[in-house]
Short mmCIF file of C-alpha atoms in Angstrom, two decimals:
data_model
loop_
_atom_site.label_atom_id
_atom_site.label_comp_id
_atom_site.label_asym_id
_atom_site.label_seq_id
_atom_site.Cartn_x
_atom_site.Cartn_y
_atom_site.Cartn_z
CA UNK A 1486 93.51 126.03 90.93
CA UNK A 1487 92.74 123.14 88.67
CA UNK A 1488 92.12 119.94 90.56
CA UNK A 1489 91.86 116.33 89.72
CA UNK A 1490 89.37 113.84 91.43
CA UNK A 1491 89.83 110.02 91.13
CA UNK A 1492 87.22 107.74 91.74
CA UNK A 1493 86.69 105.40 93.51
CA UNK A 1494 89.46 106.18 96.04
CA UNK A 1495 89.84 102.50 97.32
CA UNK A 1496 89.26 99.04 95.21
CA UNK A 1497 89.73 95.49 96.12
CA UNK A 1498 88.86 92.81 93.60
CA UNK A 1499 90.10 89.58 93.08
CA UNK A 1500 92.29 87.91 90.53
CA UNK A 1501 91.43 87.66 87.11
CA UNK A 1502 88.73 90.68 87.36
CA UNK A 1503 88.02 93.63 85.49
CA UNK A 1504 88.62 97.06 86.60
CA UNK A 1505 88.38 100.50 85.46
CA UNK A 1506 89.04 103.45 87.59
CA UNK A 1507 88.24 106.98 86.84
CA UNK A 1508 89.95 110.54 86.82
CA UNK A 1509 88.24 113.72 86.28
CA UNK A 1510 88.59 117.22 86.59
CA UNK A 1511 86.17 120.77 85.15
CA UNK A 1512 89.21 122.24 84.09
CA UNK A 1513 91.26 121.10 80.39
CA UNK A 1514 94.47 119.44 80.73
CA UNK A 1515 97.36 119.70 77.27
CA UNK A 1516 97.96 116.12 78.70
CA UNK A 1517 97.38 114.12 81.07
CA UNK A 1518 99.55 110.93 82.93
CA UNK A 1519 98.88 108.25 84.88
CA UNK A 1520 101.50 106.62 87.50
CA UNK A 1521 101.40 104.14 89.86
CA UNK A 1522 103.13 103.95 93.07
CA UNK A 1523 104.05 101.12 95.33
CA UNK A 1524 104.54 101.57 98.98
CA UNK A 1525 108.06 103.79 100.11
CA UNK A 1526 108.69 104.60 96.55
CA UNK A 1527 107.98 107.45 93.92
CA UNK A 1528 105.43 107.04 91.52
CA UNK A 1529 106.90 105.81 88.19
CA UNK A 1530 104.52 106.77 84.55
CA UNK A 1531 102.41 104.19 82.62
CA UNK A 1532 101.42 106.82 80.30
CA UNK A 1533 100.58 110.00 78.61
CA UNK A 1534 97.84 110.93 76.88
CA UNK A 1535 97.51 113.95 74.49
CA UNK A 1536 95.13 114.01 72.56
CA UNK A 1537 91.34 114.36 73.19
CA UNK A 1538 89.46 110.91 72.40
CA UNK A 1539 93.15 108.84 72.46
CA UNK A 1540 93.26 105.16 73.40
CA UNK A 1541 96.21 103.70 74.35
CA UNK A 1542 97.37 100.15 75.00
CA UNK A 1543 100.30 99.19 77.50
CA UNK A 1544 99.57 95.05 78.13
CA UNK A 1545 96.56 94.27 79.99
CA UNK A 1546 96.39 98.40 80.85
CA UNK A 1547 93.84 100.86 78.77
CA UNK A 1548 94.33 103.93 78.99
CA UNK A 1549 91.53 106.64 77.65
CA UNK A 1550 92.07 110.64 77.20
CA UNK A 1551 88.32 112.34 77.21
CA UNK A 1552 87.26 113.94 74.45
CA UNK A 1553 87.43 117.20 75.63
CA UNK A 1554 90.59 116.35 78.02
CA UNK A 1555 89.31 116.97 81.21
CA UNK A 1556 88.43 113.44 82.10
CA UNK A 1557 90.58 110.03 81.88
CA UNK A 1558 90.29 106.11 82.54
CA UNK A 1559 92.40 103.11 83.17
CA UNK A 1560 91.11 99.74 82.60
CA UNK A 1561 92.39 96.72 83.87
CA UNK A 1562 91.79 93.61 82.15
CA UNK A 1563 92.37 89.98 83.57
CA UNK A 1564 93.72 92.07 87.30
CA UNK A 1565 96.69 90.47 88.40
CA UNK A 1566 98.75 90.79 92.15
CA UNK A 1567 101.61 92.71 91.09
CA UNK A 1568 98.98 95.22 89.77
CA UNK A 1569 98.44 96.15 93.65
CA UNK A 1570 99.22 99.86 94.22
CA UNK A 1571 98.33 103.27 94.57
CA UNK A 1572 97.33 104.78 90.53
CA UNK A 1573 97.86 108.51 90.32
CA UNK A 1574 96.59 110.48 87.49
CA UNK A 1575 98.11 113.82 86.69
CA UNK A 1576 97.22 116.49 84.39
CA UNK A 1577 99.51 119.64 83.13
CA UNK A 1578 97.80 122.25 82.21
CA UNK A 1579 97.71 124.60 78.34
CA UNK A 1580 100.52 126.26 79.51
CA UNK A 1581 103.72 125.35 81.41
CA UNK A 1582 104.92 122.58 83.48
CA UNK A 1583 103.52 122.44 86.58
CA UNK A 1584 101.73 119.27 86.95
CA UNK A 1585 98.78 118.53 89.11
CA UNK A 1586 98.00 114.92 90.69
CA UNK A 1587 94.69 113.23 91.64
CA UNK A 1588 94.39 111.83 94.97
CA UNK A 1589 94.92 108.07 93.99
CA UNK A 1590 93.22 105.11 93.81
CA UNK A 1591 94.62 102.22 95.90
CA UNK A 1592 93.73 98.91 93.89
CA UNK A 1593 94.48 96.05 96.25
CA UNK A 1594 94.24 92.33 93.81
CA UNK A 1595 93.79 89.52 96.03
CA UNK A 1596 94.47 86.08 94.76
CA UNK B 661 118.44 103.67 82.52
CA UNK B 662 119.08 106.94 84.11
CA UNK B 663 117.31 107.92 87.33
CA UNK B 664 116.67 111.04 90.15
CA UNK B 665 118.38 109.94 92.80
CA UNK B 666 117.27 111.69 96.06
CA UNK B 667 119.19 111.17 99.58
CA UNK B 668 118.75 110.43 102.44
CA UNK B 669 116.20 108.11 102.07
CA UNK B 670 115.06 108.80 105.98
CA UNK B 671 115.78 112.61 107.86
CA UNK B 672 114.93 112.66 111.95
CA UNK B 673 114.95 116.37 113.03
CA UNK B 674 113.74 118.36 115.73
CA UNK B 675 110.95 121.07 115.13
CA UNK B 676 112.62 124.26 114.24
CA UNK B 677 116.13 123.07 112.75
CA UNK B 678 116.85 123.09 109.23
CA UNK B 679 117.16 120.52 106.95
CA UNK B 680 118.53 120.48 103.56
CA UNK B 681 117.55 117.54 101.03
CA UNK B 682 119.35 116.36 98.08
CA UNK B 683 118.56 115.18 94.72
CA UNK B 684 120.67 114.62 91.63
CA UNK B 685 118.18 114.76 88.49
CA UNK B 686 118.92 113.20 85.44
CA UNK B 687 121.57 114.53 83.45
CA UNK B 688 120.12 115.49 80.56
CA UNK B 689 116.86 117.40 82.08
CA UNK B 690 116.27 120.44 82.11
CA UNK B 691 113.57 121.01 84.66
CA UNK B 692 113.49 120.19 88.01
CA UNK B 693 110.59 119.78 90.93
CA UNK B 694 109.74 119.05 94.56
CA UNK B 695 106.53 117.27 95.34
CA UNK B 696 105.56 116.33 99.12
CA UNK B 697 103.02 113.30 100.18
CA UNK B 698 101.62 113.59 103.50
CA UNK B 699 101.36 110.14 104.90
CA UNK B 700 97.89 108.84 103.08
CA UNK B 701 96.98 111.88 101.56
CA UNK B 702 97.89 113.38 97.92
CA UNK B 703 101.23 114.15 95.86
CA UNK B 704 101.29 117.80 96.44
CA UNK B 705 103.75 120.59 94.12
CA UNK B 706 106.02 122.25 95.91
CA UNK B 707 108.51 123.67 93.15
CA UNK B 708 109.45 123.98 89.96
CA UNK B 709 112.91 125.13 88.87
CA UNK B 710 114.46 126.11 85.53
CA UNK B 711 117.01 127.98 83.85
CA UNK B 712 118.53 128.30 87.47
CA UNK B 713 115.45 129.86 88.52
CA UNK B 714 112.20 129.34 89.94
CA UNK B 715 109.38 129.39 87.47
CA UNK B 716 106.55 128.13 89.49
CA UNK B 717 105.56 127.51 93.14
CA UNK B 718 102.77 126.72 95.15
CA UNK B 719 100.97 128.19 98.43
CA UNK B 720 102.71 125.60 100.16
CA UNK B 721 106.16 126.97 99.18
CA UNK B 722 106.66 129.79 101.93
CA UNK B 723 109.45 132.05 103.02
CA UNK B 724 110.28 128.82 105.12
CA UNK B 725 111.47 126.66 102.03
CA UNK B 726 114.28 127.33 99.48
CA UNK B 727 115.54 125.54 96.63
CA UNK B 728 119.11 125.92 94.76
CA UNK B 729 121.26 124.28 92.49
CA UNK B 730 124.66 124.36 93.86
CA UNK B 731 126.68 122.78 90.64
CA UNK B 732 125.85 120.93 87.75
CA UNK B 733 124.33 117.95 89.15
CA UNK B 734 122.56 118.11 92.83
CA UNK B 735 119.16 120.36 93.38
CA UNK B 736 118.60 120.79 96.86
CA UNK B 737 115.49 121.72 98.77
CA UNK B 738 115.90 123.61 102.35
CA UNK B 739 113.29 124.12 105.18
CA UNK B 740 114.70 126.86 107.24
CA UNK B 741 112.85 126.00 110.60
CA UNK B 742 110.83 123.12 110.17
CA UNK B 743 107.56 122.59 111.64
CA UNK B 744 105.65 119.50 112.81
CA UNK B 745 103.31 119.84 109.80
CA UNK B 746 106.07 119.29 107.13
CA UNK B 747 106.23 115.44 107.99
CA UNK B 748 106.07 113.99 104.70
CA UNK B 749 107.82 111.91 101.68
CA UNK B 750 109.47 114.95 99.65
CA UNK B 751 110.01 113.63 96.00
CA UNK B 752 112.18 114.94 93.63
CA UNK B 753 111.43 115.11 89.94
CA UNK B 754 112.98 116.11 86.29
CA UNK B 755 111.97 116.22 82.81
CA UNK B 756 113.35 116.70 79.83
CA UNK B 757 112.56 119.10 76.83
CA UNK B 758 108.86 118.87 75.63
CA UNK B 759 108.73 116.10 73.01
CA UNK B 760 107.13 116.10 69.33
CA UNK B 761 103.64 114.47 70.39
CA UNK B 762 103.31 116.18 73.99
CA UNK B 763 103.68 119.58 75.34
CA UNK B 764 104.68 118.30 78.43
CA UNK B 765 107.22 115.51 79.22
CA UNK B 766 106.70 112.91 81.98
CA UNK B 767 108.33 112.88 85.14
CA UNK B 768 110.59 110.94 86.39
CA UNK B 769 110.81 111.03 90.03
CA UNK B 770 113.71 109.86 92.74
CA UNK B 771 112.34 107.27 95.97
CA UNK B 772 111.63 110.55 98.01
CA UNK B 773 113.27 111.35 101.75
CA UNK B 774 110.80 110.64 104.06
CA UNK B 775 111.27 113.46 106.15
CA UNK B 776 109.92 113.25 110.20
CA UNK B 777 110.11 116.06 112.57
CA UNK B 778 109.58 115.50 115.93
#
């Protein structure tokens, strides 16, 4: 079973701040995809990452594949309130299409 | 822009009934999956369905749970005599075909039922 651990599992900060929270697993992922969910909803993608060593960009959001993909980040710059929620990485593994989801980190931005 | 649509939103049912919940995927996917969230705890795989089939499931998906799609549009998970442990948000998901730069396609998933049995 591969799993996927997030870190840290709770984070308050206050507006403006920088953040980055972490997702890692021992086990290779063919991609990986972080979501974020907001209270009584279903999580809804920010990304995908593919490629070992990728960056991507979405606004204030960075998102970072490992080199070896089994490890992944998401930085927050300049943390804003409507970035309050529960982030959920998931990876899928080499082969099919079963994907597997971290257990969240809740980011709570005060103001 | 299209979206999985799951109803109800909210199911009430006494411990050992069955209860059947409904999701219309997007029209174009192709494959189709149940995830459960325990209250506080982590999105959990259920299912995944393709080709009118089941190609995957997980421990979690016992004799007690079916899935089926009944026409062209709904996919429909059943829990034949529920239990007080299946509480939960049950989302529904889809994807489409695999694209050019990604083996796997994102999901798109409906607002869940939250499901309570008493």
């Amino acid at each position: 079973t591969q799993l996927l651990e997030q870190s840290p599992q709770f984070l308050s900060i206050q507006e403006g701040e920088n953040l980055t929270v972490y997702c890692n697993s021992s086990s290779v992922f063919s991609s990986l995809q972080w979501y974020r969910q907001e209270p009584g909803e279903g999580p809804v993608l920010l990304v995908t990452v593919v490629t070992g060593g990728e960056v991507k960009k979405l606004k204030r959001l960075t998102f970072q594949f490992g080199d070896a993909r089994k490890d992944s980040s998401l930085h927050i710059t300049a943390a804003q309130t409507g970035d309050t929620g529960l982030y959920l990485c998931a990876g899928a593994p080499d082969y099919g299409q079963n994907f597997v989801f971290g257990p969240g980190t809740r980011l709570s931005v005060l103001p | 822009e299209p979206e999985v649509t799951q109803t109800p939103s909210h199911q009430v049912t006494q411990m050992g009934q069955e209860v059947i919940l409904r999701c219309v995927p997007i029209s174009n996917h192709l494959y189709f999956y149940w995830y459960r969230q325990i209250l506080g705890q982590k999105v959990e795989f259920l299912v995944s369905f393709y080709n009118n089939e089941i190609s995957e499931k997980s421990e979690i998906f016992d004799d007690q749970f079916s899935v089926e799609r009944p026409d062209g549009s709904n996919f429909t998970l059943k829990i034949r005599s529920t239990k007080l442990e299946d509480s939960a948000m049950y989302f529904c998901a889809s994807t489409g075909l695999p694209t050019l730069s990604s083996y796997n396609s994102p999901l798109h998933f409906g607002n869940g039922t939250r499901l309570t049995v008493t």
